[in-house]
GROMACS .gro file of C-alpha atoms in nm:
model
  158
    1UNK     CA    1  12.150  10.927  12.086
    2UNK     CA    2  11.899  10.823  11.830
    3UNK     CA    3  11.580  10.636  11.801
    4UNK     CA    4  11.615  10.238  11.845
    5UNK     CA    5  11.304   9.999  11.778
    6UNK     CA    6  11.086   9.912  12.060
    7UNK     CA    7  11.169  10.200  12.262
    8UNK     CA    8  10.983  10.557  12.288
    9UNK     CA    9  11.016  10.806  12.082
   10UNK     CA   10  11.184  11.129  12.230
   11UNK     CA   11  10.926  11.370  12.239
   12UNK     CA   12  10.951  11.697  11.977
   13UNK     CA   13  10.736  12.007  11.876
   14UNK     CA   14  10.812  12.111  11.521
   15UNK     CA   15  10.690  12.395  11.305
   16UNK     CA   16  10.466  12.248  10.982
   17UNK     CA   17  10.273  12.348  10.700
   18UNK     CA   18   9.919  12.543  10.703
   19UNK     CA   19  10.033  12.723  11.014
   20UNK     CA   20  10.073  12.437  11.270
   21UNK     CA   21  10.284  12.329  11.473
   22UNK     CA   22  10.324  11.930  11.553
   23UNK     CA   23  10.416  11.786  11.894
   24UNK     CA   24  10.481  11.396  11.863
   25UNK     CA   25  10.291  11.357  12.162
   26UNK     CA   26  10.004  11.470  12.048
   27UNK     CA   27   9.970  11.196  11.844
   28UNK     CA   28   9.952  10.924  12.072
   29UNK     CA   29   9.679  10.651  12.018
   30UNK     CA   30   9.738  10.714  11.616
   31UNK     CA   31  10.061  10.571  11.415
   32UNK     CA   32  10.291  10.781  11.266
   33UNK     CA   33  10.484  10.779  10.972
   34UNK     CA   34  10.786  11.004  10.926
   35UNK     CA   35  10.964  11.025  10.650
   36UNK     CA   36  11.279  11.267  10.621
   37UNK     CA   37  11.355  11.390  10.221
   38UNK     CA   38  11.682  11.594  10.087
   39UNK     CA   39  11.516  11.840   9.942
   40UNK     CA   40  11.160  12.007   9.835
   41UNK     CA   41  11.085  12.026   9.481
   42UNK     CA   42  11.333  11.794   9.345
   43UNK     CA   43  11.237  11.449   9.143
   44UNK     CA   44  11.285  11.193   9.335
   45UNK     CA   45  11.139  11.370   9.676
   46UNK     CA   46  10.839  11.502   9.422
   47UNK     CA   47  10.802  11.143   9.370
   48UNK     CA   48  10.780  10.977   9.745
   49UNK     CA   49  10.578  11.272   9.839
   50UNK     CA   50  10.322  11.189   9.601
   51UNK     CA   51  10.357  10.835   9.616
   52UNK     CA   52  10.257  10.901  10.006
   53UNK     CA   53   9.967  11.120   9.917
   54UNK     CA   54   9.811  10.847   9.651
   55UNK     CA   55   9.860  10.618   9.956
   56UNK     CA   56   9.702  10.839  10.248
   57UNK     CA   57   9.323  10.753  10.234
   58UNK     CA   58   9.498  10.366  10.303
   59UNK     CA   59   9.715  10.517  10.568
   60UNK     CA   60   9.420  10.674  10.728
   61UNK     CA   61   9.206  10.342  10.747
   62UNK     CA   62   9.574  10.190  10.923
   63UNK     CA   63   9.492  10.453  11.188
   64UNK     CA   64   9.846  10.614  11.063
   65UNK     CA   65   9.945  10.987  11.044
   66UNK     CA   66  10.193  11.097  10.748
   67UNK     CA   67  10.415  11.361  10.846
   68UNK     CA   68  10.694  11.462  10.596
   69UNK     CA   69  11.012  11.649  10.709
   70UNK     CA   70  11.333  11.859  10.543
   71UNK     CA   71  11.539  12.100  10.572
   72UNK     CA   72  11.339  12.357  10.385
   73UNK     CA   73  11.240  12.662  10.525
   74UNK     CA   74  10.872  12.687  10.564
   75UNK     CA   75  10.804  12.882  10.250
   76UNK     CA   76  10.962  12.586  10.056
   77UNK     CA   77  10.743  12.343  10.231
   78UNK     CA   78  10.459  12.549  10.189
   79UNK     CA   79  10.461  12.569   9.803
   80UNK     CA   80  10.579  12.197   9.749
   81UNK     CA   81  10.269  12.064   9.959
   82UNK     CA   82  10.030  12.337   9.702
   83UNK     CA   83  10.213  12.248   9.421
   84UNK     CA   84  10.182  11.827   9.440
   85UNK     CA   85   9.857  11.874   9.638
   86UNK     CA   86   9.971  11.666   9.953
   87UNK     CA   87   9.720  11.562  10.181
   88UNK     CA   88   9.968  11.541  10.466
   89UNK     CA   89  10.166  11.788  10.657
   90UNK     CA   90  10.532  11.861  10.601
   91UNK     CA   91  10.793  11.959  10.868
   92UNK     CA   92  10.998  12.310  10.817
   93UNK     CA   93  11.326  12.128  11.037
   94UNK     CA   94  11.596  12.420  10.952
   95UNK     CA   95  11.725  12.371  11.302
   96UNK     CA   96  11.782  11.994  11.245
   97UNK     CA   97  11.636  11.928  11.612
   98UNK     CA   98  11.398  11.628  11.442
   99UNK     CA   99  11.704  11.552  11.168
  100UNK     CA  100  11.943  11.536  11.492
  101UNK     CA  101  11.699  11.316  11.690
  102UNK     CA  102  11.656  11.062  11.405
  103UNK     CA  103  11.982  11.068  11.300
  104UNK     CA  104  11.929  11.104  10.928
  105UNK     CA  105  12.207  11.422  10.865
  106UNK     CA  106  12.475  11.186  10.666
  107UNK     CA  107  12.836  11.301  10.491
  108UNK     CA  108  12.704  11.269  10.121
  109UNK     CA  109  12.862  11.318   9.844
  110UNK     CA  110  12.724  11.518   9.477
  111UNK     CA  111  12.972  11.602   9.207
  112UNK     CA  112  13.232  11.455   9.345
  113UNK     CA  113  13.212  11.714   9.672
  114UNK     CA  114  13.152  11.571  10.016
  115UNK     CA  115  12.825  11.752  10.170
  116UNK     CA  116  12.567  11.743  10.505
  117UNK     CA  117  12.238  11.606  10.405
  118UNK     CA  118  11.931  11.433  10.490
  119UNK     CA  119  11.946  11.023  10.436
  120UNK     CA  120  11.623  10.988  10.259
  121UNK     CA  121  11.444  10.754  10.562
  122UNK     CA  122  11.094  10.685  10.731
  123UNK     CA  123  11.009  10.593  11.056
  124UNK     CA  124  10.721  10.397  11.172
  125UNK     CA  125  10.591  10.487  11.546
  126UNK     CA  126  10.335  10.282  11.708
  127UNK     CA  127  10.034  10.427  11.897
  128UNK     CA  128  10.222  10.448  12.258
  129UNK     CA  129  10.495  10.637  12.055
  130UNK     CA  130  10.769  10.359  12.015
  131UNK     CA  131  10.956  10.284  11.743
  132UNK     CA  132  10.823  10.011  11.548
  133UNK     CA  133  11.024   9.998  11.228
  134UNK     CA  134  11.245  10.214  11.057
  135UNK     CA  135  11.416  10.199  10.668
  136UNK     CA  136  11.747  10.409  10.606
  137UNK     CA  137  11.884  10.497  10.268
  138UNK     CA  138  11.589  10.435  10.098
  139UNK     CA  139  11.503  10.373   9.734
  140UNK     CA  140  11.196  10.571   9.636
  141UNK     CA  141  11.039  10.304   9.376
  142UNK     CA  142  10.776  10.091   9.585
  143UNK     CA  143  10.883  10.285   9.880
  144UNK     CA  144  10.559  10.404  10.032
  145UNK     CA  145  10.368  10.051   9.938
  146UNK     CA  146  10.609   9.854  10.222
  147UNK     CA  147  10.565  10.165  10.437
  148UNK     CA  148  10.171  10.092  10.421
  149UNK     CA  149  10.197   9.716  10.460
  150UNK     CA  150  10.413   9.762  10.784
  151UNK     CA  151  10.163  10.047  10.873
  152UNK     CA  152   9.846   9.836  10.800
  153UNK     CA  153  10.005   9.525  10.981
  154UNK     CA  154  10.086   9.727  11.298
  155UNK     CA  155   9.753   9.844  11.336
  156UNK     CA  156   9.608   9.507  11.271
  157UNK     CA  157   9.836   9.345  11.530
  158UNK     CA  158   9.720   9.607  11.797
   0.00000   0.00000   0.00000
């Protein structure tokens, strides 16, 4: 079962970086934007992650959270949010439990070899916690810019 616009967004606790933990519902009366990556530290996730964090003071005046998430343990997380200086929190989701409930773990295939990964996708949840929009196998290049317009437009509609 996995997200579908328009309805609520299962509910989830997740551990993040700087020693939190984030619970979806906590968020409530703010947007949220979360965006699933393959893998820390690698070029084209080094890329949407900072394309996000040029992007957040924008995202803030939308009223929208940023929340990034992989499969990296926490450590991993941890040194690629010091290292590209994001402004935002990123998800440690070894367990797949936030993977699972977005339904972003796709067969891929690298080198020819068939492999288990993360889709890179975002999600867009409204303040009540609904799905508003969502964008599968994305393409990093103007990425985040059509993430903010759909943020900014959602807030302005509501």
């Amino acid at each position: 079962m996995s997200v579908e616009i328009g309805q609520p967004v299962a509910d989830f606790s997740a551990t993040a970086t700087g020693n939190t933990s984030v619970t979806l519902s906590e968020l409530r009366g703010k947007q949220v934007v979360i965006y699933f990556y393959p893998k820390a530290s690698t070029p084209g996730c080094t890329t949407e992650g900072g394309d996000f964090r040029d992007r957040k003071p924008a995202f803030d005046a939308a009223n929208t959270v940023i929340l990034g998430v992989s499969r990296d343990g926490l450590r991993a997380q941890e040194n690629f949010k010091a290292k590209q200086d994001f402004n935002f929190d990123l998800i440690s989701d070894k367990d797949e439990n936030v993977c699972t409930l977005f339904d972003v773990i796709k067969l891929k295939k690298m080198y020819g070899k068939e492999h288990l990964g993360i889709e890179r996708s975002t999600f867009l949840i409204d303040k009540e916690g609904k799905l508003a929009q969502e964008w599968r196998g994305v393409k990093v290049p103007g990425h985040a810019d059509e993430v903010l317009a759909a943020a900014e437009k959602l807030n302005a509609a509501s």
